Amino acid sequence: MSGLKAGRPSKSTGAKEVQLKDVKDTGKKVRVNFDLDEDLHAELKMYAIKNKMSVKQVLIGYIEKLIKN
């Protein structure tokens, strides 16, 4: 027998509970990729241009705002 058990390893006794503070501020970057309607993308680009920002800066700003609230 291999000793493997059915179930979630993260639910086993003794498994460390991971909290947001444990994974926050690691300094590592991750890529986020999603599909966006072409018209909405054009409006987003126009908003960014009018506000002298990149689309990336706009989206990061809104995400940070969502997280902090």
PDB file of N, CA, C and O in Angstrom:
ATOM      1  N   MET A   1       0.836  -1.173   0.000  1.00  0.00           N
ATOM      2  CA  MET A   1       0.000   0.000   0.000  1.00  0.00           C
ATOM      3  C   MET A   1       0.882   1.238   0.000  1.00  0.00           C
ATOM      4  O   MET A   1       1.927   1.276   0.620  1.00  0.00           O
ATOM      5  N   SER A   2       0.448   2.299  -0.681  1.00  0.00           N
ATOM      6  CA  SER A   2       1.281   3.489  -0.840  1.00  0.00           C
ATOM      7  C   SER A   2       1.182   4.464   0.327  1.00  0.00           C
ATOM      8  O   SER A   2       1.988   5.370   0.440  1.00  0.00           O
ATOM      9  N   GLY A   3       0.164   4.323   1.158  1.00  0.00           N
ATOM     10  CA  GLY A   3       0.023   5.236   2.280  1.00  0.00           C
ATOM     11  C   GLY A   3      -0.722   6.516   1.948  1.00  0.00           C
ATOM     12  O   GLY A   3      -0.871   7.391   2.789  1.00  0.00           O
ATOM     13  N   LEU A   4      -1.186   6.635   0.706  1.00  0.00           N
ATOM     14  CA  LEU A   4      -1.956   7.814   0.312  1.00  0.00           C
ATOM     15  C   LEU A   4      -3.377   7.698   0.824  1.00  0.00           C
ATOM     16  O   LEU A   4      -3.946   6.616   0.881  1.00  0.00           O
ATOM     17  N   LYS A   5      -3.969   8.831   1.198  1.00  0.00           N
ATOM     18  CA  LYS A   5      -5.335   8.845   1.707  1.00  0.00           C
ATOM     19  C   LYS A   5      -6.180   9.786   0.862  1.00  0.00           C
ATOM     20  O   LYS A   5      -5.673  10.777   0.347  1.00  0.00           O
ATOM     21  N   ALA A   6      -7.455   9.471   0.766  1.00  0.00           N
ATOM     22  CA  ALA A   6      -8.384  10.355   0.065  1.00  0.00           C
ATOM     23  C   ALA A   6      -8.655  11.572   0.941  1.00  0.00           C
ATOM     24  O   ALA A   6      -8.560  11.522   2.162  1.00  0.00           O
ATOM     25  N   GLY A   7      -8.989  12.675   0.316  1.00  0.00           N
ATOM     26  CA  GLY A   7      -9.313  13.881   1.066  1.00  0.00           C
ATOM     27  C   GLY A   7      -8.364  15.008   0.735  1.00  0.00           C
ATOM     28  O   GLY A   7      -7.418  14.858  -0.036  1.00  0.00           O
ATOM     29  N   ARG A   8      -8.627  16.128   1.337  1.00  0.00           N
ATOM     30  CA  ARG A   8      -7.831  17.323   1.091  1.00  0.00           C
ATOM     31  C   ARG A   8      -6.668  17.393   2.062  1.00  0.00           C
ATOM     32  O   ARG A   8      -6.872  17.448   3.272  1.00  0.00           O
ATOM     33  N   PRO A   9      -5.442  17.452   1.568  1.00  0.00           N
ATOM     34  CA  PRO A   9      -4.281  17.527   2.463  1.00  0.00           C
ATOM     35  C   PRO A   9      -4.307  18.762   3.352  1.00  0.00           C
ATOM     36  O   PRO A   9      -3.864  18.722   4.488  1.00  0.00           O
ATOM     37  N   SER A  10      -4.882  19.858   2.835  1.00  0.00           N
ATOM     38  CA  SER A  10      -4.915  21.095   3.623  1.00  0.00           C
ATOM     39  C   SER A  10      -5.848  20.985   4.818  1.00  0.00           C
ATOM     40  O   SER A  10      -5.784  21.788   5.733  1.00  0.00           O
ATOM     41  N   LYS A  11      -6.730  20.000   4.819  1.00  0.00           N
ATOM     42  CA  LYS A  11      -7.666  19.814   5.921  1.00  0.00           C
ATOM     43  C   LYS A  11      -7.138  18.841   6.967  1.00  0.00           C
ATOM     44  O   LYS A  11      -7.789  18.574   7.956  1.00  0.00           O
ATOM     45  N   SER A  12      -5.956  18.289   6.745  1.00  0.00           N
ATOM     46  CA  SER A  12      -5.413  17.316   7.688  1.00  0.00           C
ATOM     47  C   SER A  12      -5.046  18.000   8.998  1.00  0.00           C
ATOM     48  O   SER A  12      -4.774  19.196   9.047  1.00  0.00           O
ATOM     49  N   THR A  13      -5.029  17.239  10.039  1.00  0.00           N
ATOM     50  CA  THR A  13      -4.661  17.795  11.333  1.00  0.00           C
ATOM     51  C   THR A  13      -3.200  18.199  11.304  1.00  0.00           C
ATOM     52  O   THR A  13      -2.362  17.526  10.716  1.00  0.00           O
ATOM     53  N   GLY A  14      -2.915  19.294  11.911  1.00  0.00           N
ATOM     54  CA  GLY A  14      -1.550  19.785  11.937  1.00  0.00           C
ATOM     55  C   GLY A  14      -1.194  20.671  10.765  1.00  0.00           C
ATOM     56  O   GLY A  14      -0.124  21.250  10.733  1.00  0.00           O
ATOM     57  N   ALA A  15      -2.081  20.781   9.776  1.00  0.00           N
ATOM     58  CA  ALA A  15      -1.808  21.652   8.627  1.00  0.00           C
ATOM     59  C   ALA A  15      -1.901  23.104   9.084  1.00  0.00           C
ATOM     60  O   ALA A  15      -2.823  23.478   9.801  1.00  0.00           O
ATOM     61  N   LYS A  16      -0.960  23.897   8.683  1.00  0.00           N
ATOM     62  CA  LYS A  16      -0.932  25.309   9.066  1.00  0.00           C
ATOM     63  C   LYS A  16      -2.034  26.062   8.328  1.00  0.00           C
ATOM     64  O   LYS A  16      -2.199  25.919   7.129  1.00  0.00           O
ATOM     65  N   GLU A  17      -2.798  26.842   9.065  1.00  0.00           N
ATOM     66  CA  GLU A  17      -3.850  27.650   8.450  1.00  0.00           C
ATOM     67  C   GLU A  17      -3.204  28.885   7.824  1.00  0.00           C
ATOM     68  O   GLU A  17      -2.500  29.636   8.489  1.00  0.00           O
ATOM     69  N   VAL A  18      -3.425  29.068   6.536  1.00  0.00           N
ATOM     70  CA  VAL A  18      -2.852  30.192   5.813  1.00  0.00           C
ATOM     71  C   VAL A  18      -3.827  31.359   5.861  1.00  0.00           C
ATOM     72  O   VAL A  18      -5.008  31.199   5.599  1.00  0.00           O
ATOM     73  N   GLN A  19      -3.314  32.510   6.210  1.00  0.00           N
ATOM     74  CA  GLN A  19      -4.134  33.706   6.273  1.00  0.00           C
ATOM     75  C   GLN A  19      -3.599  34.719   5.269  1.00  0.00           C
ATOM     76  O   GLN A  19      -2.471  34.605   4.792  1.00  0.00           O
ATOM     77  N   LEU A  20      -4.422  35.733   4.960  1.00  0.00           N
ATOM     78  CA  LEU A  20      -4.041  36.755   3.998  1.00  0.00           C
ATOM     79  C   LEU A  20      -2.716  37.403   4.378  1.00  0.00           C
ATOM     80  O   LEU A  20      -1.873  37.629   3.534  1.00  0.00           O
ATOM     81  N   LYS A  21      -2.502  37.666   5.647  1.00  0.00           N
ATOM     82  CA  LYS A  21      -1.261  38.321   6.069  1.00  0.00           C
ATOM     83  C   LYS A  21      -0.032  37.466   5.769  1.00  0.00           C
ATOM     84  O   LYS A  21       1.059  37.972   5.618  1.00  0.00           O
ATOM     85  N   ASP A  22      -0.234  36.139   5.652  1.00  0.00           N
ATOM     86  CA  ASP A  22       0.876  35.239   5.358  1.00  0.00           C
ATOM     87  C   ASP A  22       1.325  35.318   3.903  1.00  0.00           C
ATOM     88  O   ASP A  22       2.458  34.997   3.589  1.00  0.00           O
ATOM     89  N   VAL A  23       0.427  35.706   3.000  1.00  0.00           N
ATOM     90  CA  VAL A  23       0.762  35.736   1.580  1.00  0.00           C
ATOM     91  C   VAL A  23       0.860  37.151   1.031  1.00  0.00           C
ATOM     92  O   VAL A  23       1.192  37.351  -0.120  1.00  0.00           O
ATOM     93  N   LYS A  24       0.611  38.137   1.841  1.00  0.00           N
ATOM     94  CA  LYS A  24       0.624  39.529   1.413  1.00  0.00           C
ATOM     95  C   LYS A  24       2.051  40.077   1.386  1.00  0.00           C
ATOM     96  O   LYS A  24       2.895  39.655   2.164  1.00  0.00           O
ATOM     97  N   ASP A  25       2.288  41.008   0.492  1.00  0.00           N
ATOM     98  CA  ASP A  25       3.570  41.709   0.410  1.00  0.00           C
ATOM     99  C   ASP A  25       4.762  40.782   0.183  1.00  0.00           C
ATOM    100  O   ASP A  25       5.802  40.940   0.799  1.00  0.00           O
ATOM    101  N   THR A  26       4.626  39.825  -0.699  1.00  0.00           N
ATOM    102  CA  THR A  26       5.744  38.929  -0.986  1.00  0.00           C
ATOM    103  C   THR A  26       6.713  39.560  -1.976  1.00  0.00           C
ATOM    104  O   THR A  26       7.831  39.095  -2.109  1.00  0.00           O
ATOM    105  N   GLY A  27       6.251  40.619  -2.683  1.00  0.00           N
ATOM    106  CA  GLY A  27       7.089  41.263  -3.667  1.00  0.00           C
ATOM    107  C   GLY A  27       7.044  40.580  -5.017  1.00  0.00           C
ATOM    108  O   GLY A  27       7.496  41.126  -6.004  1.00  0.00           O
ATOM    109  N   LYS A  28       6.511  39.374  -5.067  1.00  0.00           N
ATOM    110  CA  LYS A  28       6.405  38.655  -6.333  1.00  0.00           C
ATOM    111  C   LYS A  28       5.226  39.195  -7.133  1.00  0.00           C
ATOM    112  O   LYS A  28       4.233  39.623  -6.584  1.00  0.00           O
ATOM    113  N   LYS A  29       5.358  39.167  -8.435  1.00  0.00           N
ATOM    114  CA  LYS A  29       4.305  39.620  -9.338  1.00  0.00           C
ATOM    115  C   LYS A  29       3.648  38.407  -9.983  1.00  0.00           C
ATOM    116  O   LYS A  29       4.292  37.395 -10.234  1.00  0.00           O
ATOM    117  N   VAL A  30       2.353  38.523 -10.247  1.00  0.00           N
ATOM    118  CA  VAL A  30       1.630  37.499 -10.994  1.00  0.00           C
ATOM    119  C   VAL A  30       0.909  38.165 -12.151  1.00  0.00           C
ATOM    120  O   VAL A  30       0.538  39.327 -12.075  1.00  0.00           O
ATOM    121  N   ARG A  31       0.758  37.439 -13.228  1.00  0.00           N
ATOM    122  CA  ARG A  31       0.073  37.968 -14.408  1.00  0.00           C
ATOM    123  C   ARG A  31      -1.408  37.661 -14.293  1.00  0.00           C
ATOM    124  O   ARG A  31      -1.803  36.556 -13.943  1.00  0.00           O
ATOM    125  N   VAL A  32      -2.226  38.675 -14.586  1.00  0.00           N
ATOM    126  CA  VAL A  32      -3.672  38.514 -14.602  1.00  0.00           C
ATOM    127  C   VAL A  32      -4.123  38.695 -16.045  1.00  0.00           C
ATOM    128  O   VAL A  32      -3.776  39.677 -16.690  1.00  0.00           O
ATOM    129  N   ASN A  33      -4.895  37.747 -16.537  1.00  0.00           N
ATOM    130  CA  ASN A  33      -5.303  37.772 -17.933  1.00  0.00           C
ATOM    131  C   ASN A  33      -6.786  37.457 -18.016  1.00  0.00           C
ATOM    132  O   ASN A  33      -7.247  36.460 -17.470  1.00  0.00           O
ATOM    133  N   PHE A  34      -7.565  38.318 -18.678  1.00  0.00           N
ATOM    134  CA  PHE A  34      -8.986  38.060 -18.858  1.00  0.00           C
ATOM    135  C   PHE A  34      -9.477  38.734 -20.126  1.00  0.00           C
ATOM    136  O   PHE A  34      -8.842  39.640 -20.643  1.00  0.00           O
ATOM    137  N   ASP A  35     -10.602  38.255 -20.615  1.00  0.00           N
ATOM    138  CA  ASP A  35     -11.202  38.816 -21.831  1.00  0.00           C
ATOM    139  C   ASP A  35     -12.108  39.975 -21.466  1.00  0.00           C
ATOM    140  O   ASP A  35     -12.804  39.947 -20.449  1.00  0.00           O
ATOM    141  N   LEU A  36     -12.090  41.006 -22.302  1.00  0.00           N
ATOM    142  CA  LEU A  36     -12.876  42.211 -22.080  1.00  0.00           C
ATOM    143  C   LEU A  36     -13.537  42.607 -23.388  1.00  0.00           C
ATOM    144  O   LEU A  36     -12.901  42.529 -24.447  1.00  0.00           O
ATOM    145  N   ASP A  37     -14.791  43.002 -23.307  1.00  0.00           N
ATOM    146  CA  ASP A  37     -15.509  43.449 -24.499  1.00  0.00           C
ATOM    147  C   ASP A  37     -14.716  44.563 -25.193  1.00  0.00           C
ATOM    148  O   ASP A  37     -14.178  45.453 -24.533  1.00  0.00           O
ATOM    149  N   GLU A  38     -14.652  44.508 -26.510  1.00  0.00           N
ATOM    150  CA  GLU A  38     -13.845  45.451 -27.289  1.00  0.00           C
ATOM    151  C   GLU A  38     -14.253  46.910 -27.031  1.00  0.00           C
ATOM    152  O   GLU A  38     -13.394  47.780 -26.878  1.00  0.00           O
ATOM    153  N   ASP A  39     -15.547  47.185 -26.971  1.00  0.00           N
ATOM    154  CA  ASP A  39     -16.014  48.556 -26.719  1.00  0.00           C
ATOM    155  C   ASP A  39     -15.628  49.037 -25.321  1.00  0.00           C
ATOM    156  O   ASP A  39     -15.210  50.184 -25.139  1.00  0.00           O
ATOM    157  N   LEU A  40     -15.757  48.153 -24.341  1.00  0.00           N
ATOM    158  CA  LEU A  40     -15.379  48.513 -22.971  1.00  0.00           C
ATOM    159  C   LEU A  40     -13.878  48.762 -22.878  1.00  0.00           C
ATOM    160  O   LEU A  40     -13.430  49.693 -22.198  1.00  0.00           O
ATOM    161  N   HIS A  41     -13.097  47.961 -23.601  1.00  0.00           N
ATOM    162  CA  HIS A  41     -11.653  48.154 -23.617  1.00  0.00           C
ATOM    163  C   HIS A  41     -11.281  49.508 -24.216  1.00  0.00           C
ATOM    164  O   HIS A  41     -10.421  50.225 -23.697  1.00  0.00           O
ATOM    165  N   ALA A  42     -11.975  49.892 -25.288  1.00  0.00           N
ATOM    166  CA  ALA A  42     -11.717  51.189 -25.922  1.00  0.00           C
ATOM    167  C   ALA A  42     -12.040  52.329 -24.952  1.00  0.00           C
ATOM    168  O   ALA A  42     -11.284  53.306 -24.851  1.00  0.00           O
ATOM    169  N   GLU A  43     -13.145  52.199 -24.229  1.00  0.00           N
ATOM    170  CA  GLU A  43     -13.502  53.232 -23.239  1.00  0.00           C
ATOM    171  C   GLU A  43     -12.489  53.289 -22.110  1.00  0.00           C
ATOM    172  O   GLU A  43     -12.144  54.374 -21.628  1.00  0.00           O
ATOM    173  N   LEU A  44     -12.008  52.137 -21.686  1.00  0.00           N
ATOM    174  CA  LEU A  44     -10.988  52.083 -20.638  1.00  0.00           C
ATOM    175  C   LEU A  44      -9.712  52.776 -21.100  1.00  0.00           C
ATOM    176  O   LEU A  44      -9.109  53.556 -20.354  1.00  0.00           O
ATOM    177  N   LYS A  45      -9.306  52.524 -22.324  1.00  0.00           N
ATOM    178  CA  LYS A  45      -8.107  53.168 -22.865  1.00  0.00           C
ATOM    179  C   LYS A  45      -8.285  54.680 -22.939  1.00  0.00           C
ATOM    180  O   LYS A  45      -7.371  55.437 -22.607  1.00  0.00           O
ATOM    181  N   MET A  46      -9.465  55.125 -23.360  1.00  0.00           N
ATOM    182  CA  MET A  46      -9.733  56.570 -23.430  1.00  0.00           C
ATOM    183  C   MET A  46      -9.696  57.197 -22.035  1.00  0.00           C
ATOM    184  O   MET A  46      -9.146  58.281 -21.850  1.00  0.00           O
ATOM    185  N   TYR A  47     -10.263  56.510 -21.058  1.00  0.00           N
ATOM    186  CA  TYR A  47     -10.221  57.002 -19.680  1.00  0.00           C
ATOM    187  C   TYR A  47      -8.771  57.145 -19.224  1.00  0.00           C
ATOM    188  O   TYR A  47      -8.392  58.161 -18.630  1.00  0.00           O
ATOM    189  N   ALA A  48      -7.979  56.134 -19.497  1.00  0.00           N
ATOM    190  CA  ALA A  48      -6.570  56.159 -19.092  1.00  0.00           C
ATOM    191  C   ALA A  48      -5.833  57.316 -19.754  1.00  0.00           C
ATOM    192  O   ALA A  48      -5.083  58.045 -19.099  1.00  0.00           O
ATOM    193  N   ILE A  49      -6.071  57.506 -21.038  1.00  0.00           N
ATOM    194  CA  ILE A  49      -5.401  58.590 -21.771  1.00  0.00           C
ATOM    195  C   ILE A  49      -5.797  59.952 -21.205  1.00  0.00           C
ATOM    196  O   ILE A  49      -4.946  60.809 -20.968  1.00  0.00           O
ATOM    197  N   LYS A  50      -7.092  60.145 -20.970  1.00  0.00           N
ATOM    198  CA  LYS A  50      -7.581  61.425 -20.441  1.00  0.00           C
ATOM    199  C   LYS A  50      -6.997  61.728 -19.066  1.00  0.00           C
ATOM    200  O   LYS A  50      -6.840  62.885 -18.688  1.00  0.00           O
ATOM    201  N   ASN A  51      -6.703  60.684 -18.309  1.00  0.00           N
ATOM    202  CA  ASN A  51      -6.160  60.857 -16.961  1.00  0.00           C
ATOM    203  C   ASN A  51      -4.654  60.672 -16.896  1.00  0.00           C
ATOM    204  O   ASN A  51      -4.084  60.543 -15.811  1.00  0.00           O
ATOM    205  N   LYS A  52      -4.018  60.645 -18.094  1.00  0.00           N
ATOM    206  CA  LYS A  52      -2.555  60.529 -18.204  1.00  0.00           C
ATOM    207  C   LYS A  52      -2.020  59.340 -17.405  1.00  0.00           C
ATOM    208  O   LYS A  52      -1.051  59.443 -16.649  1.00  0.00           O
ATOM    209  N   MET A  53      -2.698  58.200 -17.594  1.00  0.00           N
ATOM    210  CA  MET A  53      -2.321  56.963 -16.921  1.00  0.00           C
ATOM    211  C   MET A  53      -2.289  55.846 -17.953  1.00  0.00           C
ATOM    212  O   MET A  53      -2.840  55.985 -19.041  1.00  0.00           O
ATOM    213  N   SER A  54      -1.672  54.748 -17.577  1.00  0.00           N
ATOM    214  CA  SER A  54      -1.762  53.548 -18.413  1.00  0.00           C
ATOM    215  C   SER A  54      -2.975  52.745 -17.954  1.00  0.00           C
ATOM    216  O   SER A  54      -3.493  52.941 -16.843  1.00  0.00           O
ATOM    217  N   VAL A  55      -3.419  51.839 -18.801  1.00  0.00           N
ATOM    218  CA  VAL A  55      -4.533  50.963 -18.422  1.00  0.00           C
ATOM    219  C   VAL A  55      -4.135  50.169 -17.173  1.00  0.00           C
ATOM    220  O   VAL A  55      -4.937  49.995 -16.253  1.00  0.00           O
ATOM    221  N   LYS A  56      -2.898  49.730 -17.129  1.00  0.00           N
ATOM    222  CA  LYS A  56      -2.400  48.987 -15.968  1.00  0.00           C
ATOM    223  C   LYS A  56      -2.522  49.818 -14.693  1.00  0.00           C
ATOM    224  O   LYS A  56      -2.987  49.320 -13.663  1.00  0.00           O
ATOM    225  N   GLN A  57      -2.128  51.076 -14.750  1.00  0.00           N
ATOM    226  CA  GLN A  57      -2.218  51.947 -13.573  1.00  0.00           C
ATOM    227  C   GLN A  57      -3.664  52.134 -13.131  1.00  0.00           C
ATOM    228  O   GLN A  57      -3.952  52.132 -11.937  1.00  0.00           O
ATOM    229  N   VAL A  58      -4.569  52.294 -14.087  1.00  0.00           N
ATOM    230  CA  VAL A  58      -5.988  52.458 -13.760  1.00  0.00           C
ATOM    231  C   VAL A  58      -6.505  51.218 -13.041  1.00  0.00           C
ATOM    232  O   VAL A  58      -7.135  51.302 -11.982  1.00  0.00           O
ATOM    233  N   LEU A  59      -6.237  50.047 -13.616  1.00  0.00           N
ATOM    234  CA  LEU A  59      -6.752  48.803 -13.039  1.00  0.00           C
ATOM    235  C   LEU A  59      -6.146  48.509 -11.676  1.00  0.00           C
ATOM    236  O   LEU A  59      -6.864  48.126 -10.748  1.00  0.00           O
ATOM    237  N   ILE A  60      -4.848  48.706 -11.524  1.00  0.00           N
ATOM    238  CA  ILE A  60      -4.213  48.483 -10.222  1.00  0.00           C
ATOM    239  C   ILE A  60      -4.802  49.433  -9.180  1.00  0.00           C
ATOM    240  O   ILE A  60      -5.081  49.037  -8.051  1.00  0.00           O
ATOM    241  N   GLY A  61      -5.023  50.690  -9.568  1.00  0.00           N
ATOM    242  CA  GLY A  61      -5.616  51.662  -8.642  1.00  0.00           C
ATOM    243  C   GLY A  61      -6.991  51.237  -8.163  1.00  0.00           C
ATOM    244  O   GLY A  61      -7.301  51.314  -6.967  1.00  0.00           O
ATOM    245  N   TYR A  62      -7.828  50.764  -9.094  1.00  0.00           N
ATOM    246  CA  TYR A  62      -9.162  50.313  -8.709  1.00  0.00           C
ATOM    247  C   TYR A  62      -9.116  49.054  -7.864  1.00  0.00           C
ATOM    248  O   TYR A  62      -9.884  48.908  -6.911  1.00  0.00           O
ATOM    249  N   ILE A  63      -8.229  48.140  -8.178  1.00  0.00           N
ATOM    250  CA  ILE A  63      -8.106  46.924  -7.372  1.00  0.00           C
ATOM    251  C   ILE A  63      -7.675  47.263  -5.951  1.00  0.00           C
ATOM    252  O   ILE A  63      -8.231  46.753  -4.979  1.00  0.00           O
ATOM    253  N   GLU A  64      -6.690  48.152  -5.820  1.00  0.00           N
ATOM    254  CA  GLU A  64      -6.241  48.562  -4.480  1.00  0.00           C
ATOM    255  C   GLU A  64      -7.374  49.233  -3.717  1.00  0.00           C
ATOM    256  O   GLU A  64      -7.548  48.997  -2.517  1.00  0.00           O
ATOM    257  N   LYS A  65      -8.152  50.039  -4.400  1.00  0.00           N
ATOM    258  CA  LYS A  65      -9.292  50.713  -3.784  1.00  0.00           C
ATOM    259  C   LYS A  65     -10.329  49.690  -3.300  1.00  0.00           C
ATOM    260  O   LYS A  65     -10.873  49.814  -2.194  1.00  0.00           O
ATOM    261  N   LEU A  66     -10.597  48.677  -4.101  1.00  0.00           N
ATOM    262  CA  LEU A  66     -11.546  47.628  -3.718  1.00  0.00           C
ATOM    263  C   LEU A  66     -11.061  46.857  -2.493  1.00  0.00           C
ATOM    264  O   LEU A  66     -11.845  46.546  -1.595  1.00  0.00           O
ATOM    265  N   ILE A  67      -9.788  46.537  -2.470  1.00  0.00           N
ATOM    266  CA  ILE A  67      -9.222  45.737  -1.381  1.00  0.00           C
ATOM    267  C   ILE A  67      -9.233  46.505  -0.075  1.00  0.00           C
ATOM    268  O   ILE A  67      -9.504  45.945   0.981  1.00  0.00           O
ATOM    269  N   LYS A  68      -8.942  47.793  -0.130  1.00  0.00           N
ATOM    270  CA  LYS A  68      -8.844  48.602   1.091  1.00  0.00           C
ATOM    271  C   LYS A  68     -10.210  48.929   1.689  1.00  0.00           C
ATOM    272  O   LYS A  68     -10.286  49.316   2.836  1.00  0.00           O
ATOM    273  N   ASN A  69     -11.268  48.784   0.923  1.00  0.00           N
ATOM    274  CA  ASN A  69     -12.605  49.100   1.450  1.00  0.00           C
ATOM    275  C   ASN A  69     -13.248  47.928   2.083  1.00  0.00           C
ATOM    276  O   ASN A  69     -13.196  46.884   2.077  1.00  0.00           O
TER     277      ASN A  69
END
